[in-house]
C-alpha cells in the first residue's frame, strides 16, 4: 500500500513552496523530527539551502 | 491484544513490527483511547492500559516517553505518523506578518495604510528589542509575546490565553497513515469554517492565532480569514504541508491570493 504522503516528488514540491514563501518575505519554520543517527550536516544543508 | 504497546518507525509498512518493543505512554494512551472509542469500556486490556499509565505518571503530571521498557530495553520510536514523519519537512509554519519593506514595495509606494504603519512600528520595536533574525526578517511576534505575558503577570493573572487554535477544515490533500483528521465522515471533511465565525473568535484576547487541522491552503476563504485576523493585529501561524505553498506565494491572481492577497487586503482594510 502506498500513501500519497510518501509518494515520489512530494518533498520537492514542498521544498519549492518553502523557498517561495521565504522569498516572499514570510517567516518559515519547519516541524522536524531528527532521529538518532541523522547526519547533522545534511540536516543543515536541507534546511538552509 | 497487548495492553502495553510499543512500535517501531516502520510498523505501518511491516505488520510484524506492530505491538513490539518497549511500551511508551503515548502509544498506550492511543490504544486505550481507541478501545474506548470502539465501546470497549470494561475489558482487562483497557483496565491494564489505564493502570499502566497511572503507575508511570510522574510527579509533574506528565510521562516519560524515553523511559526504558519493562525489561529495561530501549528503542528509538517515532511519536506521530509511522513512516510519514521521516519526510524531513512535513509541516511548515508561516507568520503572516511580512517584512515592512516587502509591504511597502507591494502596497504602493505613496501611502502606507495604518495597519502597515502599525507593523512598521512593531518592527522597529522588535529590532531594538532583539535585533533581526538570521534571515533578516525582524522577529515581530517576540516582543508582543513578551509584553503580553509580562502584562498578565503584573495583573496577577494565573491563567490567560496564549494562542487561539482554529481548525478551519479537516480536509487534506494528503492521506497519511495514522492521521485522525481525514478519518472523519465525508460531511465533516467537506465542511469549512466560515470567515465570520473566525472573525468572532478573534475578538477573544490572545496574541497568536494558529491554523492546524487539515490543509489550510485548501480552504477557499482562507485569504479572508487570515486578513481578518491580521486586521485584528493577531499573528497568524499556519501549519501547511507546503504542497500548495508555491502557487499561493507566487500567484498574483485574486483567485488564489492567500499570501499576497492577505497583505493587500490588510493594507486596504484600514
PDB file of C-alpha atoms in Angstrom:
ATOM      1  CA  UNK A   1       0.000   0.000   0.000  1.00  0.00           C
ATOM      2  CA  UNK A   2       1.392   3.374  -0.980  1.00  0.00           C
ATOM      3  CA  UNK A   3       0.343   6.519   0.796  1.00  0.00           C
ATOM      4  CA  UNK A   4       0.391   9.802  -1.104  1.00  0.00           C
ATOM      5  CA  UNK A   5       2.481  11.490   1.556  1.00  0.00           C
ATOM      6  CA  UNK A   6       5.368   9.206   0.822  1.00  0.00           C
ATOM      7  CA  UNK A   7       4.820   9.364  -2.931  1.00  0.00           C
ATOM      8  CA  UNK A   8       7.757  10.392  -5.064  1.00  0.00           C
ATOM      9  CA  UNK A   9       8.074  14.108  -5.718  1.00  0.00           C
ATOM     10  CA  UNK A  10       6.159  15.375  -2.699  1.00  0.00           C
ATOM     11  CA  UNK A  11       9.287  16.503  -0.936  1.00  0.00           C
ATOM     12  CA  UNK A  12      10.499  18.548  -3.914  1.00  0.00           C
ATOM     13  CA  UNK A  13       7.122  20.244  -4.302  1.00  0.00           C
ATOM     14  CA  UNK A  14       7.085  21.106  -0.608  1.00  0.00           C
ATOM     15  CA  UNK A  15      10.630  22.484  -0.750  1.00  0.00           C
ATOM     16  CA  UNK A  16       9.735  24.675  -3.735  1.00  0.00           C
ATOM     17  CA  UNK A  17       6.861  26.038  -1.693  1.00  0.00           C
ATOM     18  CA  UNK A  18       9.117  26.690   1.280  1.00  0.00           C
ATOM     19  CA  UNK A  19      11.615  28.561  -0.874  1.00  0.00           C
ATOM     20  CA  UNK A  20       8.827  30.601  -2.480  1.00  0.00           C
ATOM     21  CA  UNK A  21       7.471  31.565   0.938  1.00  0.00           C
ATOM     22  CA  UNK A  22      10.904  32.570   2.235  1.00  0.00           C
ATOM     23  CA  UNK A  23      11.468  34.610  -0.920  1.00  0.00           C
ATOM     24  CA  UNK A  24       8.114  36.321  -0.437  1.00  0.00           C
ATOM     25  CA  UNK A  25       9.265  37.523   2.970  1.00  0.00           C
ATOM     26  CA  UNK A  26       7.357  35.180   5.229  1.00  0.00           C
ATOM     27  CA  UNK A  27       8.867  33.660   8.262  1.00  0.00           C
ATOM     28  CA  UNK A  28       9.008  29.937   7.635  1.00  0.00           C
ATOM     29  CA  UNK A  29       9.779  27.289  10.213  1.00  0.00           C
ATOM     30  CA  UNK A  30       9.652  23.527   9.985  1.00  0.00           C
ATOM     31  CA  UNK A  31       8.386  20.912  12.358  1.00  0.00           C
ATOM     32  CA  UNK A  32      11.133  18.371  12.010  1.00  0.00           C
ATOM     33  CA  UNK A  33      11.882  15.226  13.965  1.00  0.00           C
ATOM     34  CA  UNK A  34      15.506  14.115  13.921  1.00  0.00           C
ATOM     35  CA  UNK A  35      16.324  10.586  14.954  1.00  0.00           C
ATOM     36  CA  UNK A  36      19.489   9.046  16.299  1.00  0.00           C
ATOM     37  CA  UNK A  37      21.981   8.627  13.511  1.00  0.00           C
ATOM     38  CA  UNK A  38      20.784  11.603  11.449  1.00  0.00           C
ATOM     39  CA  UNK A  39      23.650  13.412   9.758  1.00  0.00           C
ATOM     40  CA  UNK A  40      23.710  16.988  11.117  1.00  0.00           C
ATOM     41  CA  UNK A  41      25.427  18.395   8.040  1.00  0.00           C
ATOM     42  CA  UNK A  42      22.726  17.004   5.757  1.00  0.00           C
ATOM     43  CA  UNK A  43      20.027  18.447   8.004  1.00  0.00           C
ATOM     44  CA  UNK A  44      21.615  21.883   7.986  1.00  0.00           C
ATOM     45  CA  UNK A  45      22.055  21.781   4.220  1.00  0.00           C
ATOM     46  CA  UNK A  46      18.431  20.742   3.732  1.00  0.00           C
ATOM     47  CA  UNK A  47      17.013  23.454   5.932  1.00  0.00           C
ATOM     48  CA  UNK A  48      19.221  26.303   4.777  1.00  0.00           C
ATOM     49  CA  UNK A  49      19.697  25.668   1.064  1.00  0.00           C
TER      50      UNK A  49
ATOM     51  CA  UNK B   1      -4.210  -7.798  22.205  1.00  0.00           C
ATOM     52  CA  UNK B   2      -1.272  -6.367  24.047  1.00  0.00           C
ATOM     53  CA  UNK B   3      -2.354  -3.762  26.519  1.00  0.00           C
ATOM     54  CA  UNK B   4       1.101  -2.327  26.766  1.00  0.00           C
ATOM     55  CA  UNK B   5       2.206  -1.134  23.398  1.00  0.00           C
ATOM     56  CA  UNK B   6       5.381  -0.334  21.598  1.00  0.00           C
ATOM     57  CA  UNK B   7       6.132   0.236  17.940  1.00  0.00           C
ATOM     58  CA  UNK B   8       8.959   0.993  15.602  1.00  0.00           C
ATOM     59  CA  UNK B   9       9.168   3.672  12.926  1.00  0.00           C
ATOM     60  CA  UNK B  10       8.241   1.232  10.168  1.00  0.00           C
ATOM     61  CA  UNK B  11       5.409  -0.636  11.818  1.00  0.00           C
ATOM     62  CA  UNK B  12       2.876   0.611   9.259  1.00  0.00           C
ATOM     63  CA  UNK B  13       4.883  -0.987   6.480  1.00  0.00           C
ATOM     64  CA  UNK B  14       5.727  -4.250   8.210  1.00  0.00           C
ATOM     65  CA  UNK B  15       2.941  -5.715  10.326  1.00  0.00           C
ATOM     66  CA  UNK B  16       5.440  -7.991  12.078  1.00  0.00           C
ATOM     67  CA  UNK B  17       6.803  -4.891  13.812  1.00  0.00           C
ATOM     68  CA  UNK B  18       3.487  -3.921  15.398  1.00  0.00           C
ATOM     69  CA  UNK B  19       2.996  -4.175  19.118  1.00  0.00           C
ATOM     70  CA  UNK B  20       6.608  -4.908  19.916  1.00  0.00           C
ATOM     71  CA  UNK B  21       9.382  -3.067  21.694  1.00  0.00           C
ATOM     72  CA  UNK B  22       9.236  -1.175  24.949  1.00  0.00           C
ATOM     73  CA  UNK B  23       5.909   0.377  25.816  1.00  0.00           C
ATOM     74  CA  UNK B  24       5.509   4.112  25.615  1.00  0.00           C
ATOM     75  CA  UNK B  25       2.900   6.264  27.345  1.00  0.00           C
ATOM     76  CA  UNK B  26       1.696   7.868  24.097  1.00  0.00           C
ATOM     77  CA  UNK B  27       1.080   4.585  22.323  1.00  0.00           C
ATOM     78  CA  UNK B  28      -0.540   3.001  25.340  1.00  0.00           C
ATOM     79  CA  UNK B  29      -2.803   6.029  25.667  1.00  0.00           C
ATOM     80  CA  UNK B  30      -3.703   5.844  21.975  1.00  0.00           C
ATOM     81  CA  UNK B  31      -4.551   2.164  22.324  1.00  0.00           C
ATOM     82  CA  UNK B  32      -6.765   2.845  25.342  1.00  0.00           C
ATOM     83  CA  UNK B  33      -8.478   5.726  23.570  1.00  0.00           C
ATOM     84  CA  UNK B  34      -9.039   3.515  20.534  1.00  0.00           C
ATOM     85  CA  UNK B  35     -10.619   0.775  22.623  1.00  0.00           C
ATOM     86  CA  UNK B  36     -12.809   3.267  24.486  1.00  0.00           C
ATOM     87  CA  UNK B  37     -13.909   4.842  21.206  1.00  0.00           C
ATOM     88  CA  UNK B  38     -14.907   1.407  19.971  1.00  0.00           C
ATOM     89  CA  UNK B  39     -17.132   0.954  23.012  1.00  0.00           C
ATOM     90  CA  UNK B  40     -14.797  -1.315  24.961  1.00  0.00           C
ATOM     91  CA  UNK B  41     -15.048   0.138  28.461  1.00  0.00           C
ATOM     92  CA  UNK B  42     -14.798  -2.899  30.696  1.00  0.00           C
ATOM     93  CA  UNK B  43     -12.140  -5.182  29.283  1.00  0.00           C
ATOM     94  CA  UNK B  44      -8.951  -6.194  31.020  1.00  0.00           C
ATOM     95  CA  UNK B  45      -6.981  -4.544  28.244  1.00  0.00           C
ATOM     96  CA  UNK B  46      -8.460  -1.133  28.967  1.00  0.00           C
ATOM     97  CA  UNK B  47      -8.032  -1.568  32.718  1.00  0.00           C
ATOM     98  CA  UNK B  48      -4.408  -2.683  32.341  1.00  0.00           C
ATOM     99  CA  UNK B  49      -3.639   0.176  29.979  1.00  0.00           C
ATOM    100  CA  UNK B  50      -5.055   2.767  32.353  1.00  0.00           C
ATOM    101  CA  UNK B  51      -3.327   1.178  35.324  1.00  0.00           C
ATOM    102  CA  UNK B  52      -0.025   1.215  33.434  1.00  0.00           C
ATOM    103  CA  UNK B  53      -0.443   4.900  32.598  1.00  0.00           C
ATOM    104  CA  UNK B  54      -1.338   5.773  36.174  1.00  0.00           C
ATOM    105  CA  UNK B  55       1.714   3.977  37.582  1.00  0.00           C
ATOM    106  CA  UNK B  56       4.012   5.614  35.043  1.00  0.00           C
ATOM    107  CA  UNK B  57       2.794   9.150  35.618  1.00  0.00           C
ATOM    108  CA  UNK B  58       5.472  11.421  37.006  1.00  0.00           C
ATOM    109  CA  UNK B  59       5.077  13.896  39.847  1.00  0.00           C
ATOM    110  CA  UNK B  60       4.686  16.811  37.482  1.00  0.00           C
ATOM    111  CA  UNK B  61       1.697  15.118  35.865  1.00  0.00           C
ATOM    112  CA  UNK B  62       3.481  14.189  32.645  1.00  0.00           C
ATOM    113  CA  UNK B  63       5.016  10.952  31.347  1.00  0.00           C
ATOM    114  CA  UNK B  64       8.493   9.997  30.269  1.00  0.00           C
ATOM    115  CA  UNK B  65       8.400   8.840  26.656  1.00  0.00           C
ATOM    116  CA  UNK B  66      12.047   7.825  26.721  1.00  0.00           C
ATOM    117  CA  UNK B  67      11.815   5.613  29.796  1.00  0.00           C
ATOM    118  CA  UNK B  68      13.088   2.065  29.454  1.00  0.00           C
ATOM    119  CA  UNK B  69      10.597  -0.748  28.923  1.00  0.00           C
ATOM    120  CA  UNK B  70       9.670  -3.436  31.408  1.00  0.00           C
ATOM    121  CA  UNK B  71      12.774  -5.474  30.562  1.00  0.00           C
ATOM    122  CA  UNK B  72      14.864  -2.341  30.670  1.00  0.00           C
ATOM    123  CA  UNK B  73      15.037  -2.232  26.872  1.00  0.00           C
ATOM    124  CA  UNK B  74      15.195   0.995  24.914  1.00  0.00           C
ATOM    125  CA  UNK B  75      14.473   1.812  21.321  1.00  0.00           C
ATOM    126  CA  UNK B  76      14.116   4.839  19.125  1.00  0.00           C
ATOM    127  CA  UNK B  77      10.452   5.305  18.470  1.00  0.00           C
ATOM    128  CA  UNK B  78       8.705   7.883  16.412  1.00  0.00           C
ATOM    129  CA  UNK B  79       5.789   9.570  18.082  1.00  0.00           C
ATOM    130  CA  UNK B  80       3.449  10.503  15.314  1.00  0.00           C
ATOM    131  CA  UNK B  81       2.642   9.027  11.942  1.00  0.00           C
ATOM    132  CA  UNK B  82       4.664   5.930  11.301  1.00  0.00           C
ATOM    133  CA  UNK B  83       6.636   6.214   8.126  1.00  0.00           C
ATOM    134  CA  UNK B  84       5.405   9.698   7.283  1.00  0.00           C
ATOM    135  CA  UNK B  85       7.441  11.763   9.696  1.00  0.00           C
ATOM    136  CA  UNK B  86      10.633  10.643   8.043  1.00  0.00           C
ATOM    137  CA  UNK B  87       9.846  13.282   5.418  1.00  0.00           C
ATOM    138  CA  UNK B  88      12.231  15.954   6.667  1.00  0.00           C
ATOM    139  CA  UNK B  89       9.616  18.623   6.236  1.00  0.00           C
ATOM    140  CA  UNK B  90       6.032  17.684   6.810  1.00  0.00           C
ATOM    141  CA  UNK B  91       4.633  20.936   8.029  1.00  0.00           C
ATOM    142  CA  UNK B  92       5.846  24.453   7.700  1.00  0.00           C
ATOM    143  CA  UNK B  93       4.792  27.455   9.638  1.00  0.00           C
ATOM    144  CA  UNK B  94       4.113  30.861   8.197  1.00  0.00           C
ATOM    145  CA  UNK B  95       3.933  34.100  10.036  1.00  0.00           C
ATOM    146  CA  UNK B  96       1.502  36.276   8.228  1.00  0.00           C
ATOM    147  CA  UNK B  97       3.291  39.443   9.239  1.00  0.00           C
ATOM    148  CA  UNK B  98       5.572  40.183   6.319  1.00  0.00           C
ATOM    149  CA  UNK B  99       8.635  42.349   6.232  1.00  0.00           C
ATOM    150  CA  UNK B 100       7.940  46.014   6.095  1.00  0.00           C
ATOM    151  CA  UNK B 101       9.998  46.679   3.006  1.00  0.00           C
ATOM    152  CA  UNK B 102       8.072  43.980   1.148  1.00  0.00           C
ATOM    153  CA  UNK B 103       4.814  45.533   2.208  1.00  0.00           C
ATOM    154  CA  UNK B 104       5.821  48.968   1.113  1.00  0.00           C
ATOM    155  CA  UNK B 105       7.124  47.697  -2.173  1.00  0.00           C
ATOM    156  CA  UNK B 106       3.952  45.799  -2.950  1.00  0.00           C
ATOM    157  CA  UNK B 107       1.317  48.019  -1.466  1.00  0.00           C
ATOM    158  CA  UNK B 108       2.054  51.124  -3.363  1.00  0.00           C
ATOM    159  CA  UNK B 109       4.872  53.408  -2.582  1.00  0.00           C
ATOM    160  CA  UNK B 110       2.969  56.535  -1.653  1.00  0.00           C
ATOM    161  CA  UNK B 111       0.547  55.866   1.166  1.00  0.00           C
ATOM    162  CA  UNK B 112       1.166  53.282   3.807  1.00  0.00           C
ATOM    163  CA  UNK B 113      -2.073  52.276   5.396  1.00  0.00           C
ATOM    164  CA  UNK B 114      -2.399  52.479   9.136  1.00  0.00           C
ATOM    165  CA  UNK B 115      -2.071  48.736   9.525  1.00  0.00           C
ATOM    166  CA  UNK B 116       1.200  48.850   7.672  1.00  0.00           C
ATOM    167  CA  UNK B 117       2.333  51.628   9.949  1.00  0.00           C
ATOM    168  CA  UNK B 118       1.440  49.505  12.941  1.00  0.00           C
ATOM    169  CA  UNK B 119       3.525  46.681  11.631  1.00  0.00           C
ATOM    170  CA  UNK B 120       6.301  49.136  10.910  1.00  0.00           C
ATOM    171  CA  UNK B 121       6.284  50.457  14.453  1.00  0.00           C
ATOM    172  CA  UNK B 122       6.269  46.948  15.834  1.00  0.00           C
ATOM    173  CA  UNK B 123       9.141  46.041  13.595  1.00  0.00           C
ATOM    174  CA  UNK B 124      11.102  48.995  14.827  1.00  0.00           C
ATOM    175  CA  UNK B 125      10.480  47.993  18.442  1.00  0.00           C
ATOM    176  CA  UNK B 126      11.331  44.404  17.731  1.00  0.00           C
ATOM    177  CA  UNK B 127      14.588  45.414  16.121  1.00  0.00           C
ATOM    178  CA  UNK B 128      15.599  47.376  19.170  1.00  0.00           C
ATOM    179  CA  UNK B 129      14.499  44.588  21.450  1.00  0.00           C
ATOM    180  CA  UNK B 130      16.112  41.588  19.896  1.00  0.00           C
ATOM    181  CA  UNK B 131      17.662  42.597  16.631  1.00  0.00           C
ATOM    182  CA  UNK B 132      16.939  40.696  13.479  1.00  0.00           C
ATOM    183  CA  UNK B 133      16.672  37.020  12.820  1.00  0.00           C
ATOM    184  CA  UNK B 134      19.438  35.482  10.717  1.00  0.00           C
ATOM    185  CA  UNK B 135      17.375  35.720   7.555  1.00  0.00           C
ATOM    186  CA  UNK B 136      16.981  39.443   8.054  1.00  0.00           C
ATOM    187  CA  UNK B 137      13.316  39.458   8.941  1.00  0.00           C
ATOM    188  CA  UNK B 138      12.545  41.094  12.262  1.00  0.00           C
ATOM    189  CA  UNK B 139      11.039  38.873  14.856  1.00  0.00           C
ATOM    190  CA  UNK B 140       7.695  40.580  15.158  1.00  0.00           C
ATOM    191  CA  UNK B 141       5.989  38.200  17.479  1.00  0.00           C
ATOM    192  CA  UNK B 142       8.639  38.020  20.183  1.00  0.00           C
ATOM    193  CA  UNK B 143       8.270  41.489  21.644  1.00  0.00           C
ATOM    194  CA  UNK B 144       4.493  41.423  21.576  1.00  0.00           C
ATOM    195  CA  UNK B 145       4.509  37.983  23.145  1.00  0.00           C
ATOM    196  CA  UNK B 146       6.827  39.088  25.969  1.00  0.00           C
ATOM    197  CA  UNK B 147       4.807  42.237  26.585  1.00  0.00           C
ATOM    198  CA  UNK B 148       1.589  40.287  26.702  1.00  0.00           C
ATOM    199  CA  UNK B 149       2.896  37.685  29.173  1.00  0.00           C
ATOM    200  CA  UNK B 150       4.517  40.364  31.335  1.00  0.00           C
ATOM    201  CA  UNK B 151       1.252  42.290  31.431  1.00  0.00           C
ATOM    202  CA  UNK B 152      -0.641  39.197  32.576  1.00  0.00           C
ATOM    203  CA  UNK B 153       1.951  38.542  35.290  1.00  0.00           C
ATOM    204  CA  UNK B 154       1.760  42.120  36.528  1.00  0.00           C
ATOM    205  CA  UNK B 155      -2.003  41.883  36.693  1.00  0.00           C
ATOM    206  CA  UNK B 156      -1.618  38.731  38.758  1.00  0.00           C
ATOM    207  CA  UNK B 157      -3.461  36.511  36.298  1.00  0.00           C
ATOM    208  CA  UNK B 158      -2.607  32.884  36.762  1.00  0.00           C
ATOM    209  CA  UNK B 159      -4.414  31.670  33.676  1.00  0.00           C
ATOM    210  CA  UNK B 160      -4.598  33.548  30.396  1.00  0.00           C
ATOM    211  CA  UNK B 161      -4.883  32.597  26.733  1.00  0.00           C
ATOM    212  CA  UNK B 162      -1.710  32.496  24.676  1.00  0.00           C
ATOM    213  CA  UNK B 163      -2.871  31.141  21.386  1.00  0.00           C
ATOM    214  CA  UNK B 164      -6.125  30.512  19.570  1.00  0.00           C
ATOM    215  CA  UNK B 165      -6.013  27.339  17.550  1.00  0.00           C
ATOM    216  CA  UNK B 166      -8.513  27.403  14.740  1.00  0.00           C
ATOM    217  CA  UNK B 167      -9.169  24.266  12.770  1.00  0.00           C
ATOM    218  CA  UNK B 168     -10.762  25.778   9.700  1.00  0.00           C
ATOM    219  CA  UNK B 169     -11.166  22.430   7.976  1.00  0.00           C
ATOM    220  CA  UNK B 170     -10.212  18.775   8.341  1.00  0.00           C
ATOM    221  CA  UNK B 171      -9.871  18.183   4.610  1.00  0.00           C
ATOM    222  CA  UNK B 172      -6.376  17.457   3.343  1.00  0.00           C
ATOM    223  CA  UNK B 173      -4.572  16.844   0.068  1.00  0.00           C
ATOM    224  CA  UNK B 174      -2.551  14.078   1.679  1.00  0.00           C
ATOM    225  CA  UNK B 175      -3.685  10.767   3.102  1.00  0.00           C
ATOM    226  CA  UNK B 176      -1.061   9.982   5.699  1.00  0.00           C
ATOM    227  CA  UNK B 177      -1.446   6.707   7.509  1.00  0.00           C
ATOM    228  CA  UNK B 178      -2.405   7.293  11.104  1.00  0.00           C
ATOM    229  CA  UNK B 179      -3.930  10.737  10.600  1.00  0.00           C
ATOM    230  CA  UNK B 180      -7.103  11.085  12.634  1.00  0.00           C
ATOM    231  CA  UNK B 181      -8.416  14.167  10.824  1.00  0.00           C
ATOM    232  CA  UNK B 182      -9.029  12.545   7.474  1.00  0.00           C
ATOM    233  CA  UNK B 183     -10.874   9.665   9.097  1.00  0.00           C
ATOM    234  CA  UNK B 184     -13.871  11.893   9.733  1.00  0.00           C
ATOM    235  CA  UNK B 185     -17.034  11.222   7.702  1.00  0.00           C
ATOM    236  CA  UNK B 186     -17.438  12.963   4.352  1.00  0.00           C
ATOM    237  CA  UNK B 187     -19.870  15.630   5.514  1.00  0.00           C
ATOM    238  CA  UNK B 188     -17.350  16.833   8.095  1.00  0.00           C
ATOM    239  CA  UNK B 189     -14.457  16.705   5.636  1.00  0.00           C
ATOM    240  CA  UNK B 190     -16.483  18.853   3.240  1.00  0.00           C
ATOM    241  CA  UNK B 191     -17.163  21.489   5.880  1.00  0.00           C
ATOM    242  CA  UNK B 192     -15.091  24.659   6.143  1.00  0.00           C
ATOM    243  CA  UNK B 193     -15.003  27.262   8.869  1.00  0.00           C
ATOM    244  CA  UNK B 194     -16.752  30.435   7.800  1.00  0.00           C
ATOM    245  CA  UNK B 195     -14.717  33.641   7.981  1.00  0.00           C
ATOM    246  CA  UNK B 196     -17.434  35.284  10.088  1.00  0.00           C
ATOM    247  CA  UNK B 197     -17.027  32.653  12.778  1.00  0.00           C
ATOM    248  CA  UNK B 198     -13.265  33.021  12.680  1.00  0.00           C
ATOM    249  CA  UNK B 199     -13.669  36.744  12.993  1.00  0.00           C
ATOM    250  CA  UNK B 200     -15.934  36.379  16.009  1.00  0.00           C
ATOM    251  CA  UNK B 201     -13.454  34.036  17.684  1.00  0.00           C
ATOM    252  CA  UNK B 202     -10.672  36.506  17.107  1.00  0.00           C
ATOM    253  CA  UNK B 203     -12.284  39.039  19.439  1.00  0.00           C
ATOM    254  CA  UNK B 204     -11.002  36.987  22.328  1.00  0.00           C
ATOM    255  CA  UNK B 205      -7.812  38.449  23.736  1.00  0.00           C
ATOM    256  CA  UNK B 206      -4.816  36.391  22.732  1.00  0.00           C
ATOM    257  CA  UNK B 207      -1.671  37.331  20.851  1.00  0.00           C
ATOM    258  CA  UNK B 208      -1.304  34.497  18.362  1.00  0.00           C
ATOM    259  CA  UNK B 209      -3.581  32.578  16.082  1.00  0.00           C
ATOM    260  CA  UNK B 210      -2.726  29.182  14.694  1.00  0.00           C
ATOM    261  CA  UNK B 211      -4.333  27.178  11.893  1.00  0.00           C
ATOM    262  CA  UNK B 212      -3.768  23.477  12.370  1.00  0.00           C
ATOM    263  CA  UNK B 213      -6.283  20.815  11.383  1.00  0.00           C
ATOM    264  CA  UNK B 214      -6.425  19.768   7.730  1.00  0.00           C
ATOM    265  CA  UNK B 215      -4.537  21.512   4.950  1.00  0.00           C
ATOM    266  CA  UNK B 216      -5.408  25.219   5.354  1.00  0.00           C
ATOM    267  CA  UNK B 217      -4.431  26.184   1.802  1.00  0.00           C
ATOM    268  CA  UNK B 218      -7.365  24.080   0.546  1.00  0.00           C
ATOM    269  CA  UNK B 219      -9.803  26.404   2.313  1.00  0.00           C
ATOM    270  CA  UNK B 220     -11.412  28.619  -0.341  1.00  0.00           C
ATOM    271  CA  UNK B 221     -11.836  31.533   2.063  1.00  0.00           C
ATOM    272  CA  UNK B 222      -8.509  31.250   3.840  1.00  0.00           C
ATOM    273  CA  UNK B 223      -7.303  34.631   2.486  1.00  0.00           C
ATOM    274  CA  UNK B 224     -10.325  36.264   4.077  1.00  0.00           C
ATOM    275  CA  UNK B 225      -9.776  34.520   7.411  1.00  0.00           C
ATOM    276  CA  UNK B 226      -6.096  35.421   7.518  1.00  0.00           C
ATOM    277  CA  UNK B 227      -6.806  39.008   6.500  1.00  0.00           C
ATOM    278  CA  UNK B 228      -9.407  39.287   9.240  1.00  0.00           C
ATOM    279  CA  UNK B 229      -7.005  38.030  11.894  1.00  0.00           C
ATOM    280  CA  UNK B 230      -4.181  40.230  10.672  1.00  0.00           C
ATOM    281  CA  UNK B 231      -6.502  43.238  10.699  1.00  0.00           C
ATOM    282  CA  UNK B 232      -7.140  42.472  14.359  1.00  0.00           C
ATOM    283  CA  UNK B 233      -3.395  42.538  14.919  1.00  0.00           C
ATOM    284  CA  UNK B 234      -3.077  38.830  15.551  1.00  0.00           C
ATOM    285  CA  UNK B 235      -0.032  36.916  14.446  1.00  0.00           C
ATOM    286  CA  UNK B 236      -1.123  34.034  12.289  1.00  0.00           C
ATOM    287  CA  UNK B 237       0.878  30.848  12.298  1.00  0.00           C
ATOM    288  CA  UNK B 238      -0.257  28.438   9.663  1.00  0.00           C
ATOM    289  CA  UNK B 239       0.567  24.741   9.529  1.00  0.00           C
ATOM    290  CA  UNK B 240       0.693  23.546   5.953  1.00  0.00           C
ATOM    291  CA  UNK B 241       2.225  20.571   4.190  1.00  0.00           C
ATOM    292  CA  UNK B 242       3.566  23.103   1.668  1.00  0.00           C
ATOM    293  CA  UNK B 243       2.287  21.306  -1.417  1.00  0.00           C
ATOM    294  CA  UNK B 244       0.201  24.324  -2.446  1.00  0.00           C
ATOM    295  CA  UNK B 245       2.539  26.878  -0.971  1.00  0.00           C
ATOM    296  CA  UNK B 246       4.362  27.830  -4.147  1.00  0.00           C
ATOM    297  CA  UNK B 247       1.251  28.778  -6.081  1.00  0.00           C
ATOM    298  CA  UNK B 248      -0.141  30.590  -3.053  1.00  0.00           C
ATOM    299  CA  UNK B 249       3.045  32.632  -2.830  1.00  0.00           C
ATOM    300  CA  UNK B 250       3.647  33.343  -6.471  1.00  0.00           C
ATOM    301  CA  UNK B 251       0.162  33.673  -7.922  1.00  0.00           C
ATOM    302  CA  UNK B 252      -0.979  37.258  -8.010  1.00  0.00           C
ATOM    303  CA  UNK B 253      -4.395  36.176  -9.230  1.00  0.00           C
ATOM    304  CA  UNK B 254      -7.184  37.147  -6.826  1.00  0.00           C
ATOM    305  CA  UNK B 255      -8.464  33.590  -7.001  1.00  0.00           C
ATOM    306  CA  UNK B 256      -5.506  32.149  -5.118  1.00  0.00           C
ATOM    307  CA  UNK B 257      -4.413  35.179  -3.220  1.00  0.00           C
ATOM    308  CA  UNK B 258      -3.648  33.716   0.156  1.00  0.00           C
ATOM    309  CA  UNK B 259      -0.368  35.321   0.930  1.00  0.00           C
ATOM    310  CA  UNK B 260      -0.204  38.411  -1.233  1.00  0.00           C
ATOM    311  CA  UNK B 261      -3.941  38.830  -1.064  1.00  0.00           C
ATOM    312  CA  UNK B 262      -3.996  38.863   2.684  1.00  0.00           C
ATOM    313  CA  UNK B 263      -1.376  41.569   2.664  1.00  0.00           C
ATOM    314  CA  UNK B 264      -3.217  43.694   0.172  1.00  0.00           C
ATOM    315  CA  UNK B 265      -6.481  43.273   1.975  1.00  0.00           C
ATOM    316  CA  UNK B 266      -4.841  44.027   5.258  1.00  0.00           C
ATOM    317  CA  UNK B 267      -3.403  47.159   3.848  1.00  0.00           C
ATOM    318  CA  UNK B 268      -6.682  48.189   2.272  1.00  0.00           C
ATOM    319  CA  UNK B 269      -8.760  47.318   5.287  1.00  0.00           C
ATOM    320  CA  UNK B 270      -7.767  50.388   7.196  1.00  0.00           C
TER     321      UNK B 270
END
